[in-house]
Coordinates of C-alpha atoms in Angstrom, one line a residue:
X1014 CA 0.0 0.0 0.0
X1015 CA 1.5 3.3 -1.1
X1016 CA 0.8 6.5 1.0
X1017 CA -0.1 9.5 -1.2
X1018 CA -0.2 12.8 0.6
X1019 CA -2.7 15.3 -1.0
X1020 CA -2.0 19.0 -0.3
X1021 CA -4.5 21.6 -1.2
X1022 CA -6.3 24.8 0.0
X1023 CA -9.9 24.3 0.8
X1024 CA -12.0 27.4 0.2
X1025 CA -11.1 27.9 -3.5
X1026 CA -10.6 24.2 -4.5
X1027 CA -13.0 22.3 -2.3
X1028 CA -15.0 20.5 -5.1
X1029 CA -11.7 19.8 -7.0
X1030 CA -9.9 18.2 -4.1
X1031 CA -13.0 16.2 -3.1
X1032 CA -13.2 14.7 -6.6
X1033 CA -9.5 14.0 -6.6
X1034 CA -9.7 12.2 -3.2
X1035 CA -12.6 10.1 -4.3
X1036 CA -10.8 9.1 -7.5
X1037 CA -7.5 8.3 -5.8
X1038 CA -9.3 6.1 -3.3
X1039 CA -10.5 3.9 -6.1
X1040 CA -6.9 2.8 -6.6
X1041 CA -6.9 -0.1 -4.2
X1042 CA -3.2 0.1 -3.4
X1043 CA -3.3 3.8 -2.5
X1044 CA -3.8 5.2 1.0
X1045 CA -4.7 8.8 0.6
X1046 CA -3.4 11.1 3.4
X1047 CA -5.0 14.5 3.7
X1048 CA -5.6 17.0 6.5
X1049 CA -9.4 16.7 6.6
X1050 CA -9.1 13.1 7.9
X1051 CA -7.1 13.9 11.0
X1052 CA -7.3 17.5 12.1
X1053 CA -9.2 16.5 15.2
X1054 CA -6.5 14.3 16.6
X1055 CA -4.6 15.3 19.8
X1056 CA -1.2 16.1 18.3
X1057 CA -0.7 19.7 17.1
X1058 CA -1.9 20.1 13.5
X1059 CA 1.5 21.4 12.4
X1060 CA 3.5 18.5 13.8
X1061 CA 1.0 15.9 12.7
X1062 CA 0.9 17.3 9.2
X1063 CA 4.7 17.3 9.0
X1064 CA 4.8 13.6 10.2
X1065 CA 2.2 12.6 7.6
X1066 CA 4.1 14.3 4.8
X1067 CA 7.4 12.8 5.7
X1068 CA 5.9 9.4 6.1
X1069 CA 4.3 9.4 2.6
X1070 CA 5.6 7.7 -0.6
X1071 CA 4.3 10.4 -3.0
X1072 CA 3.3 14.0 -2.7
X1073 CA 0.4 15.5 -4.8
X1074 CA -0.3 19.2 -4.7
X1075 CA -3.4 21.0 -6.1
X1076 CA -2.3 24.6 -6.2
X1077 CA -4.7 27.5 -6.9
X1078 CA -4.3 31.2 -6.4
X1079 CA -5.5 31.3 -2.8
X1080 CA -3.0 31.7 0.0
X1081 CA -5.1 29.6 2.4
X1082 CA -4.4 29.2 6.1
X1083 CA -1.0 29.7 7.9
X1084 CA -0.2 28.3 11.3
X1085 CA 0.7 30.7 14.1
X1086 CA 4.3 29.4 14.2
X1087 CA 4.9 30.4 10.5
X1088 CA 2.5 33.2 9.4
X1089 CA 4.4 33.8 6.1
X1090 CA 4.0 30.1 5.0
X1091 CA 0.6 28.5 4.5
X1092 CA 0.1 24.9 5.3
X1093 CA 0.3 24.1 1.6
X1094 CA 3.6 25.8 1.3
X1095 CA 5.0 24.1 4.5
X1096 CA 3.8 20.7 3.2
X1097 CA 5.8 21.4 0.0
X1098 CA 8.8 22.3 2.0
X1099 CA 8.7 19.1 4.0
X1100 CA 8.1 17.0 0.9
X1101 CA 11.2 18.6 -0.7
X1102 CA 13.3 18.1 2.4
X1103 CA 12.2 14.4 2.6
X1104 CA 13.1 13.8 -1.0
X1105 CA 9.6 12.7 -2.0
X1106 CA 8.5 12.4 -5.6
X1107 CA 6.2 15.3 -6.2
X1108 CA 3.3 15.8 -8.6
X1109 CA 2.1 19.4 -8.6
X1110 CA -1.1 20.5 -10.5
X1111 CA -1.2 24.3 -10.8
X1112 CA -4.5 26.0 -11.7
X1113 CA -4.0 28.2 -14.8
X1114 CA -4.2 32.0 -14.6
X1115 CA -7.7 31.7 -16.1
X1116 CA -9.0 29.6 -13.2
X1117 CA -11.8 31.5 -11.5
X1118 CA -12.1 31.6 -7.7
X1119 CA -15.4 32.0 -5.9
X1120 CA -16.2 35.7 -5.4
X1121 CA -16.3 35.5 -1.6
X1122 CA -12.9 33.7 -1.5
X1123 CA -11.4 36.4 -3.7
X1124 CA -12.8 39.1 -1.5
X1125 CA -11.3 37.5 1.6
X1126 CA -7.8 37.3 0.1
X1127 CA -5.4 40.0 1.4
X1128 CA -2.9 41.7 -0.9
X1129 CA -0.1 40.2 1.2
X1130 CA -1.6 36.7 0.9
X1131 CA -2.0 37.1 -2.9
X1132 CA 1.7 38.2 -3.2
X1133 CA 2.9 35.3 -1.1
X1134 CA 0.9 32.8 -3.1
X1135 CA 2.1 34.3 -6.4
X1136 CA 5.7 34.1 -5.3
X1137 CA 5.2 30.5 -4.2
X1138 CA 3.8 29.5 -7.6
X1139 CA 6.4 31.4 -9.6
X1140 CA 9.5 30.8 -7.5
X1141 CA 9.2 27.7 -5.4
X1142 CA 7.3 25.7 -8.0
X1143 CA 9.2 26.9 -11.0
X1144 CA 10.2 23.9 -13.2
X1145 CA 8.1 21.4 -11.3
X1146 CA 5.5 19.1 -12.9
X1147 CA 2.6 21.5 -13.4
X1148 CA 0.0 19.2 -14.8
X1149 CA -2.1 20.2 -17.8
X1150 CA -4.0 23.5 -17.8
X1151 CA -7.0 22.1 -19.6
X1152 CA -7.4 19.6 -16.8
X1153 CA -9.0 22.3 -14.7
X1154 CA -12.2 22.6 -16.8
X1155 CA -14.1 20.8 -14.1
X1156 CA -13.5 18.7 -10.9
X1157 CA -14.0 15.3 -12.6
X1158 CA -11.6 16.1 -15.4
X1159 CA -8.9 17.2 -12.9
X1160 CA -9.5 14.0 -10.9
X1161 CA -8.9 11.9 -14.0
X1162 CA -5.6 13.8 -14.8
X1163 CA -4.4 13.4 -11.2
X1164 CA -5.2 9.7 -11.2
X1165 CA -3.3 9.1 -14.4
X1166 CA -0.3 11.0 -13.2
X1167 CA -0.3 9.2 -9.8
X1168 CA -0.8 5.7 -11.4
X1169 CA 2.0 6.4 -13.9
X1170 CA 4.4 7.6 -11.1
X1171 CA 3.5 4.5 -9.0
X1172 CA 4.3 2.3 -12.1
X1173 CA 7.7 4.0 -12.4
X1174 CA 8.4 3.5 -8.8
X1175 CA 7.5 -0.2 -8.9
X1176 CA 9.5 -0.6 -12.1
X1177 CA 12.6 0.2 -10.1
X1178 CA 12.2 -2.9 -8.0
X1179 CA 10.0 -5.0 -10.4
X1180 CA 11.2 -4.6 -14.0
X1181 CA 8.9 -5.6 -16.8
X1182 CA 5.1 -5.5 -17.2
X1183 CA 3.4 -4.6 -13.9
X1184 CA -0.1 -4.3 -12.6
X1185 CA 0.6 -0.6 -11.8
X1186 CA 1.6 0.0 -15.4
X1187 CA -1.6 -1.6 -16.7
X1188 CA -3.6 0.5 -14.3
X1189 CA -1.9 3.7 -15.6
X1190 CA -2.6 2.7 -19.2
X1191 CA -6.3 2.0 -18.4
X1192 CA -6.8 5.4 -16.7
X1193 CA -5.1 7.1 -19.7
X1194 CA -7.4 5.2 -22.1
X1195 CA -10.4 6.3 -20.0
X1196 CA -9.4 9.9 -20.4
X1197 CA -8.9 9.5 -24.1
X1198 CA -12.4 8.0 -24.5
X1199 CA -14.0 10.7 -22.4
X1200 CA -12.3 13.5 -24.4
X1201 CA -13.1 11.8 -27.7
X1202 CA -16.8 11.5 -26.8
X1203 CA -16.9 15.2 -26.0
X1204 CA -15.3 16.1 -29.4
X1205 CA -17.6 14.0 -31.7
X1206 CA -21.2 13.1 -32.1
X1207 CA -20.3 10.0 -34.2
X1208 CA -19.8 6.5 -32.9
X1209 CA -20.9 7.4 -29.4
X1210 CA -22.4 4.0 -28.8
X1211 CA -19.1 2.3 -29.5
X1212 CA -17.2 4.9 -27.4
X1213 CA -19.6 4.3 -24.5
X1214 CA -19.1 0.5 -24.8
X1215 CA -15.3 0.9 -24.8
X1216 CA -15.5 3.3 -21.8
X1217 CA -17.6 0.7 -19.9
X1218 CA -15.1 -2.0 -20.8
X1219 CA -12.2 0.0 -19.5
X1220 CA -14.1 0.7 -16.3
X1221 CA -14.8 -3.0 -15.9
X1222 CA -11.1 -3.8 -16.3
X1223 CA -10.3 -1.2 -13.6
X1224 CA -12.9 -2.7 -11.4
X1225 CA -11.2 -6.1 -11.5
X1226 CA -7.6 -5.3 -12.0
X1227 CA -6.3 -8.7 -10.9
X1228 CA -8.3 -10.4 -13.7
X1229 CA -7.4 -7.7 -16.2
X1230 CA -3.7 -8.2 -15.4
X1231 CA -3.9 -11.9 -15.9
X1232 CA -5.6 -11.4 -19.2
X1233 CA -3.0 -8.9 -20.3
X1234 CA -0.3 -11.4 -19.4
X1235 CA -2.0 -14.0 -21.6
X1236 CA -2.0 -11.5 -24.4
X1237 CA 1.7 -10.8 -23.9
X1238 CA 2.5 -14.5 -23.9
X1239 CA 0.6 -14.9 -27.2
X1240 CA 2.4 -12.0 -28.8
X1241 CA 5.7 -13.4 -27.7
X1242 CA 4.9 -16.8 -29.2
X1243 CA 3.7 -15.3 -32.5
X1244 CA 6.9 -13.1 -32.7
X1245 CA 9.1 -16.2 -32.1
X1246 CA 7.4 -17.9 -35.0
X1247 CA 8.1 -15.3 -37.7
X1248 CA 10.6 -12.9 -36.0
X1249 CA 13.5 -14.2 -38.1
X1250 CA 11.9 -12.7 -41.2
X1251 CA 11.9 -9.2 -39.7
X1252 CA 14.4 -6.4 -39.7
X1253 CA 16.5 -7.1 -36.6
X1254 CA 16.1 -3.6 -35.2
X1255 CA 12.3 -3.7 -35.5
X1256 CA 12.2 -7.3 -34.1
X1257 CA 14.3 -6.3 -31.1
X1258 CA 12.1 -3.2 -30.5
X1259 CA 9.0 -5.3 -30.6
X1260 CA 10.4 -7.9 -28.3
X1261 CA 11.5 -5.4 -25.7
X1262 CA 8.1 -3.6 -25.9
X1263 CA 6.1 -6.8 -25.5
X1264 CA 8.3 -8.0 -22.7
X1265 CA 7.7 -4.7 -20.8
X1266 CA 4.0 -4.8 -21.6
X1267 CA 4.4 -1.5 -23.4
X1268 CA 1.6 -1.9 -25.9
X1269 CA 2.1 1.6 -27.3
X1270 CA 5.7 0.8 -28.1
X1271 CA 4.8 -2.6 -29.6
X1272 CA 2.1 -0.9 -31.7
X1273 CA 4.8 1.5 -33.1
X1274 CA 7.1 -1.3 -33.8
X1275 CA 4.5 -3.2 -35.8
X1276 CA 3.4 0.0 -37.5
X1277 CA 6.9 0.3 -38.9
X1278 CA 6.4 -3.2 -40.5
X1279 CA 3.0 -2.4 -42.0
X1280 CA 4.3 1.0 -43.2
X1281 CA 7.3 -0.5 -44.8
X1282 CA 5.2 -1.7 -47.7
X1283 CA 3.3 -4.8 -48.8
X1284 CA 5.9 -6.6 -50.8
X1285 CA 6.1 -9.3 -48.2
X1286 CA 2.4 -9.9 -47.8
X1287 CA 2.3 -12.5 -45.1
X1288 CA 4.8 -10.6 -42.9
X1289 CA 2.7 -7.4 -43.2
X1290 CA -0.5 -9.3 -42.5
X1291 CA 1.0 -10.8 -39.4
X1292 CA 1.9 -7.3 -38.2
X1293 CA -1.6 -6.1 -38.7
X1294 CA -2.9 -9.1 -36.8
X1295 CA -0.6 -8.3 -33.8
X1296 CA -1.8 -4.7 -34.0
X1297 CA -5.3 -6.0 -33.8
X1298 CA -4.5 -8.0 -30.7
X1299 CA -2.9 -5.0 -29.1
X1300 CA -5.8 -2.8 -29.9
X1301 CA -8.3 -5.4 -28.5
X1302 CA -6.3 -5.6 -25.3
X1303 CA -6.4 -1.8 -25.0
X1304 CA -10.2 -1.6 -25.6
X1305 CA -9.8 0.1 -29.0
X1306 CA -12.3 -2.2 -30.7
X1307 CA -12.8 -0.1 -33.9
X1308 CA -9.0 -0.1 -34.4
X1309 CA -8.9 -3.8 -33.7
X1310 CA -11.5 -4.4 -36.3
X1311 CA -9.6 -2.4 -38.9
X1312 CA -6.4 -4.3 -38.2
X1313 CA -8.0 -7.7 -38.2
X1314 CA -9.9 -7.0 -41.4
X1315 CA -6.6 -5.8 -43.1
X1316 CA -4.8 -8.9 -41.9
X1317 CA -7.6 -11.1 -43.3
X1318 CA -7.5 -9.2 -46.5
X1319 CA -3.8 -9.6 -47.0
X1320 CA -3.5 -13.2 -45.7
X1321 CA -6.9 -15.0 -45.5
X1322 CA -5.9 -17.5 -42.9
X1323 CA -8.2 -19.1 -40.4
X1324 CA -6.8 -17.2 -37.5
X1325 CA -7.2 -13.8 -39.2
X1326 CA -10.7 -14.5 -40.3
X1327 CA -11.7 -15.9 -36.9
X1328 CA -10.5 -12.8 -35.1
X1329 CA -12.2 -10.5 -37.6
X1330 CA -15.5 -12.3 -37.2
X1331 CA -15.2 -12.3 -33.4
X1332 CA -14.7 -8.5 -33.2
X1333 CA -17.6 -7.9 -35.6
X1334 CA -19.9 -10.0 -33.3
X1335 CA -18.6 -8.0 -30.3
X1336 CA -19.6 -4.8 -32.0
X1337 CA -23.0 -6.2 -32.9
X1338 CA -22.4 -6.4 -36.7
X1339 CA -23.9 -9.8 -37.2
X1340 CA -24.2 -9.4 -41.0
X1341 CA -20.4 -8.7 -41.3
X1342 CA -19.6 -11.5 -38.9
X1343 CA -21.6 -14.0 -40.9
X1344 CA -19.9 -12.8 -44.2
X1345 CA -16.5 -13.4 -42.7
X1346 CA -17.5 -16.8 -41.3
X1347 CA -18.8 -17.9 -44.7
X1348 CA -15.5 -16.9 -46.3
X1349 CA -13.5 -18.8 -43.7
X1350 CA -15.7 -21.8 -44.3
X1351 CA -15.1 -21.7 -48.0
X1352 CA -11.3 -21.6 -47.4
X1353 CA -11.3 -24.5 -45.0
X1354 CA -13.4 -26.6 -47.3
X1355 CA -11.1 -25.8 -50.2
X1356 CA -8.1 -26.8 -48.1
X1357 CA -10.0 -30.0 -47.0
X1358 CA -9.2 -29.1 -43.4
X1359 CA -11.9 -30.9 -41.4
X1360 CA -11.0 -29.5 -38.0
X1361 CA -11.1 -25.9 -39.3
X1362 CA -14.3 -26.6 -41.2
X1363 CA -16.0 -27.9 -38.1
X1364 CA -15.0 -24.6 -36.3
X1365 CA -16.4 -22.5 -39.1
X1366 CA -19.6 -24.5 -39.3
X1367 CA -20.1 -24.0 -35.5
X1368 CA -19.5 -20.3 -35.9
X1369 CA -21.9 -20.0 -38.8
X1370 CA -24.5 -21.8 -36.7
X1371 CA -24.0 -19.2 -33.9
X1372 CA -24.3 -16.3 -36.4
X1373 CA -27.6 -17.7 -37.7
X1374 CA -28.9 -18.4 -34.2
X1375 CA -28.0 -14.8 -33.2
X1376 CA -30.1 -13.6 -36.0
X1377 CA -33.1 -15.9 -35.3
X1378 CA -32.6 -18.3 -38.3
X1379 CA -32.7 -21.3 -36.1
X1380 CA -33.6 -24.0 -38.7
X1381 CA -30.5 -23.0 -40.7
X1382 CA -28.5 -22.8 -37.5
X1383 CA -29.5 -26.4 -36.6
X1384 CA -28.2 -27.7 -40.0
X1385 CA -24.8 -26.1 -39.6
X1386 CA -24.4 -27.1 -36.0
X1387 CA -25.2 -30.8 -36.7
X1388 CA -22.6 -30.8 -39.4
X1389 CA -20.1 -29.2 -37.0
X1390 CA -20.8 -31.8 -34.3
X1391 CA -20.3 -34.7 -36.8
X1392 CA -17.0 -33.4 -38.0
X1393 CA -15.8 -32.6 -34.4
X1394 CA -16.7 -36.1 -33.4
X1395 CA -14.6 -37.4 -36.2
X1396 CA -11.6 -35.2 -35.6
X1397 CA -11.5 -34.7 -31.8
X1398 CA -13.7 -37.5 -30.4
X1399 CA -16.6 -37.4 -28.0
X1400 CA -14.4 -36.7 -24.9
X1401 CA -13.2 -33.2 -25.9
X1402 CA -14.3 -29.9 -24.5
X1403 CA -15.0 -28.5 -28.0
X1404 CA -17.4 -31.4 -28.7
X1405 CA -19.2 -30.5 -25.5
X1406 CA -19.5 -26.9 -26.6
X1407 CA -20.9 -27.9 -29.9
X1408 CA -23.5 -30.0 -28.2
X1409 CA -24.5 -27.1 -25.9
X1410 CA -24.8 -24.8 -28.9
X1411 CA -27.2 -27.2 -30.7
X1412 CA -29.1 -27.6 -27.5
X1413 CA -29.7 -23.8 -27.4
X1414 CA -31.0 -23.8 -31.0
X1415 CA -33.4 -26.8 -30.3
X1416 CA -34.6 -25.1 -27.2
X1417 CA -35.5 -22.0 -29.2
X1418 CA -37.2 -24.2 -31.8
X1419 CA -39.4 -25.5 -28.9
X1420 CA -38.0 -29.0 -29.0
X1421 CA -37.1 -29.4 -25.3
X1422 CA -37.0 -33.2 -25.2
X1423 CA -34.3 -33.2 -27.9
X1424 CA -32.3 -30.3 -26.3
X1425 CA -32.2 -31.6 -22.7
X1426 CA -30.0 -34.7 -23.3
X1427 CA -27.5 -32.6 -25.3
X1428 CA -27.1 -30.1 -22.4
X1429 CA -26.7 -33.0 -19.9
X1430 CA -24.1 -34.7 -22.1
X1431 CA -22.1 -31.5 -22.5
X1432 CA -22.0 -31.1 -18.7
X1433 CA -20.8 -34.6 -18.2
X1434 CA -18.0 -34.0 -20.7
X1435 CA -17.1 -30.7 -19.0
X1436 CA -16.7 -32.5 -15.7
X1437 CA -14.1 -34.8 -17.1
X1438 CA -12.2 -32.1 -19.2
X1439 CA -12.4 -28.5 -17.9
X1440 CA -13.8 -29.3 -14.5
X1441 CA -16.7 -27.7 -12.5
X1442 CA -15.0 -24.4 -11.7
X1443 CA -14.8 -23.1 -15.3
X1444 CA -16.8 -20.3 -16.9
X1445 CA -17.8 -22.5 -19.8
X1446 CA -19.2 -25.1 -17.4
X1447 CA -21.3 -22.3 -15.8
X1448 CA -22.7 -21.4 -19.2
X1449 CA -23.6 -25.0 -20.0
X1450 CA -25.2 -25.4 -16.5
X1451 CA -27.2 -22.2 -17.0
X1452 CA -28.5 -23.4 -20.4
X1453 CA -29.7 -26.7 -18.8
X1454 CA -31.4 -24.8 -16.1
X1455 CA -33.0 -22.5 -18.7
X1456 CA -34.3 -25.6 -20.5
X1457 CA -35.7 -27.1 -17.3
X1458 CA -37.5 -23.8 -16.6
X1459 CA -39.1 -23.9 -20.0
X1460 CA -40.2 -27.5 -19.3
X1461 CA -41.8 -26.4 -16.0
X1462 CA -39.3 -28.1 -13.8
X1463 CA -38.7 -25.0 -11.7
X1464 CA -37.5 -26.7 -8.5
X1465 CA -34.8 -28.6 -10.4
X1466 CA -33.7 -25.5 -12.3
X1467 CA -33.2 -23.2 -9.4
X1468 CA -30.1 -24.8 -7.8
X1469 CA -28.5 -25.1 -11.3
X1470 CA -28.9 -21.4 -11.9
X1471 CA -27.5 -20.5 -8.5
X1472 CA -24.5 -22.9 -9.0
X1473 CA -23.7 -21.2 -12.3
X1474 CA -23.8 -17.8 -10.7
X1475 CA -21.5 -18.9 -7.9
X1476 CA -19.0 -20.2 -10.5
X1477 CA -19.2 -16.9 -12.4
X1478 CA -18.4 -14.9 -9.3
X1479 CA -15.3 -17.0 -8.7
X1480 CA -14.1 -17.0 -12.4
X1481 CA -15.3 -14.1 -14.6
X1482 CA -16.5 -11.8 -11.8
X1483 CA -19.7 -9.8 -11.2
X1484 CA -19.1 -7.3 -13.9
X1485 CA -19.2 -9.7 -16.8
X1486 CA -22.2 -9.9 -19.2
X1487 CA -22.5 -13.7 -18.8
X1488 CA -22.9 -13.2 -15.0
X1489 CA -25.7 -10.7 -15.6
X1490 CA -27.5 -12.9 -18.1
X1491 CA -27.4 -15.8 -15.6
X1492 CA -28.6 -13.6 -12.8
X1493 CA -31.5 -12.4 -15.0
X1494 CA -32.4 -16.0 -15.8
X1495 CA -32.6 -16.7 -12.0
X1496 CA -34.8 -13.6 -11.6
X1497 CA -37.2 -14.9 -14.3
X1498 CA -37.3 -18.3 -12.5
X1499 CA -38.2 -16.7 -9.2
X1500 CA -40.9 -14.7 -10.8
X1501 CA -42.4 -17.9 -12.3
X1502 CA -42.2 -19.5 -8.9
X1503 CA -44.4 -16.7 -7.6
X1504 CA -41.7 -14.7 -5.8
X1505 CA -41.5 -11.4 -7.7
X1506 CA -40.1 -9.6 -4.6
X1507 CA -37.2 -12.0 -4.5
X1508 CA -36.7 -11.7 -8.3
X1509 CA -36.6 -7.9 -8.4
X1510 CA -33.2 -7.1 -6.9
X1511 CA -31.6 -9.8 -9.1
X1512 CA -33.2 -8.3 -12.3
X1513 CA -32.1 -4.7 -11.3
X1514 CA -28.5 -5.9 -10.7
X1515 CA -28.4 -7.7 -14.0
X1516 CA -29.5 -4.6 -15.8
X1517 CA -26.9 -2.5 -14.2
X1518 CA -24.1 -4.9 -15.2
X1519 CA -25.4 -5.2 -18.7
X1520 CA -25.7 -1.5 -19.2
X1521 CA -22.2 -0.9 -17.9
X1522 CA -20.7 -3.8 -19.9
X1523 CA -22.6 -3.6 -23.2
X1524 CA -24.7 -0.4 -23.2
X1525 CA -28.4 0.1 -23.3
X1526 CA -28.6 -0.4 -27.0
X1527 CA -27.4 -4.0 -26.8
X1528 CA -30.0 -6.8 -27.4
X1529 CA -29.0 -8.6 -24.1
X1530 CA -29.8 -5.4 -22.1
X1531 CA -33.2 -4.9 -23.8
X1532 CA -34.1 -8.6 -23.4
X1533 CA -33.4 -8.2 -19.7
X1534 CA -36.0 -5.3 -19.6
X1535 CA -38.6 -7.9 -20.6
X1536 CA -38.0 -9.8 -17.3
X1537 CA -38.0 -6.6 -15.3
X1538 CA -41.3 -5.5 -16.9
X1539 CA -42.9 -8.8 -16.0
X1540 CA -41.7 -8.4 -12.4
X1541 CA -43.2 -4.9 -12.2
X1542 CA -46.4 -6.2 -13.7
X1543 CA -46.6 -9.0 -11.1
X1544 CA -46.1 -6.4 -8.4
X1545 CA -49.0 -4.3 -9.7
X1546 CA -46.8 -1.5 -10.9
X1547 CA -48.7 -1.0 -14.1
X1548 CA -47.2 2.3 -15.3
X1549 CA -43.7 1.1 -14.8
X1550 CA -44.4 -2.2 -16.6
X1551 CA -45.9 -0.4 -19.5
X1552 CA -42.9 2.0 -19.8
X1553 CA -40.4 -0.9 -19.5
X1554 CA -42.1 -3.1 -22.1
X1555 CA -42.2 -0.3 -24.6
X1556 CA -38.6 0.9 -24.2
X1557 CA -37.0 -2.2 -25.4
X1558 CA -39.1 -2.9 -28.6
X1559 CA -37.6 -0.2 -30.9
X1560 CA -34.1 -1.1 -29.9
X1561 CA -34.7 -4.8 -30.5
X1562 CA -36.3 -4.1 -33.9
X1563 CA -33.2 -2.1 -34.8
X1564 CA -30.6 -4.6 -33.6
X1565 CA -32.3 -8.0 -34.2
X1566 CA -35.0 -7.1 -36.7
X1567 CA -38.8 -7.1 -36.5
X1568 CA -39.1 -10.8 -37.4
X1569 CA -36.6 -12.1 -34.8
X1570 CA -38.4 -14.4 -32.4
X1571 CA -37.1 -12.6 -29.3
X1572 CA -38.3 -9.2 -30.7
X1573 CA -41.7 -10.7 -31.3
X1574 CA -41.9 -12.3 -27.8
X1575 CA -41.2 -9.0 -26.1
X1576 CA -43.6 -7.1 -28.3
X1577 CA -46.3 -9.7 -27.7
X1578 CA -45.9 -9.3 -23.9
X1579 CA -46.3 -5.5 -24.4
X1580 CA -49.5 -6.0 -26.5
X1581 CA -50.9 -8.5 -24.0
X1582 CA -50.3 -6.0 -21.2
X1583 CA -52.0 -3.2 -23.1
X1584 CA -55.0 -5.5 -23.8
X1585 CA -55.4 -6.2 -20.1
X1586 CA -55.0 -2.7 -18.8
X1587 CA -55.5 -0.2 -21.6
X1588 CA -57.8 -1.8 -24.3
X1589 CA -58.4 1.5 -26.1
X1590 CA -54.7 2.6 -26.2
X1591 CA -53.7 3.7 -29.7
X1592 CA -50.3 2.1 -29.4
X1593 CA -52.1 -1.3 -29.3
X1594 CA -53.3 -0.8 -32.9
X1595 CA -49.7 -0.6 -34.2
X1596 CA -48.6 -3.6 -32.1
X1597 CA -51.5 -5.7 -33.3
X1598 CA -50.7 -4.8 -36.9
X1599 CA -47.1 -5.9 -36.6
X1600 CA -47.1 -8.6 -34.0
X1601 CA -50.8 -9.8 -33.9
X1602 CA -50.0 -13.4 -34.6
X1603 CA -47.8 -13.6 -31.5
X1604 CA -50.2 -12.0 -29.0
X1605 CA -51.4 -14.7 -26.6
X1606 CA -48.3 -16.8 -27.0
X1607 CA -45.8 -17.1 -24.2

């Protein structure tokens, strides 16, 4: 735990230092020391303040134009000035953020400032602090922006301090990079009205990484290991200087430097196509790790264009699905399938058939999805055998399609077989096992076997908490499924908090335009309806329909299900409502189904 001493005047900077303290306290390895927390202790304020400064690891100053308060022992030096003196004497690293000349102080604070105090403060800023780290003037536009800049500076300084004792890629360095990316996204969103939905999703993903830094660090280490392995495979074809720069950057976890190294390869020209494609592919991995999804998409697409290998197309399809571009994802998958068939690669063909089935299922074309998934299962059985985790995953995927085709007696044994294979391969504490468990529970719920489904839902949620964490969309989806089960068991009050938590996670992770978020609103609307909150239910049912029509299409089964619930609700409560006319015209055949 690093002690960070925050020095600041109060009257002129109160909202700014409050925002900075709140932001710094979110860095779990930082102990913020500031005068407000201990002025009531028995020791004299001056001595206690000096002890706290000298005992800190890092000194942070927020310096405005107000002189502030001076102790009786040193009337010409304010507490802020004395704290600076002690920090210098103790040799502490110091990060000073100086308010620009344009910074406006409250009128009453300005009126209370004496000419002598103003002169002392000006001398302190111009003489004592000359040549120090002064932060960025535009950071003072508002308290939150300043807090973000301070957190970035602190996290970067802590990363430097840790690098002295722990060379290479560190958790502190990752944290600093994430805070920097958060600021970039915030500023980019303020500058442009385009792609705001993607920017919001990327911002939510960065915040989720910061919320579970241990897991994010482990994932980043996996990315680094993969980059190192890829570089080892083709590194001997590169210019030695570029290769060495890339190796050093990857080893240090410096994704920006690695990106620059690979950019030199891609900028060098396209005479060596495969080498250039490989560089684009690595740039895509780096961008994906840094939550720059649109950049990752461009790099993966370019890699696939230059060198249409299975890996390149697979990544390009995955990022398209992540961004909700199902049409683009399907086009890539179909191209990958053609290539694998032409190469007579049965293993890759089975993968592409499985992915094509998932694309079709995502778009509601379940009969077509069933055909592709059955072909994938047959080829996987022939290439990997029936005791492989991939075979279990294929069975689970087909089970989901059969469930949505209302063929539960065919789906149930597939889910159970997948789970038994999981137990012998990946074990019962794996996120994929939780997904398969959840899908079986979902099937049982549809079959009316509610008592058997409940413990399976709860077990899946417990596994999620231990593996992917409570900020992951899969966790939220499983939580929402439990809420729906509790509702159907007649316990809407027990269901409500689970549904609300699921929606908060989905909104933070995927945004309120994503189909999963809007499908979750359906469960929440039903809960409000069961609790007699008619106005809330009506509003919730209606909010999701336009978004689902836009993302999934009007003819998608899930869109029609939500719209049918909305129409049925209107028929019960508001039979003359004009909105019902439009719903009956579009979804009339589905009203009454459930």
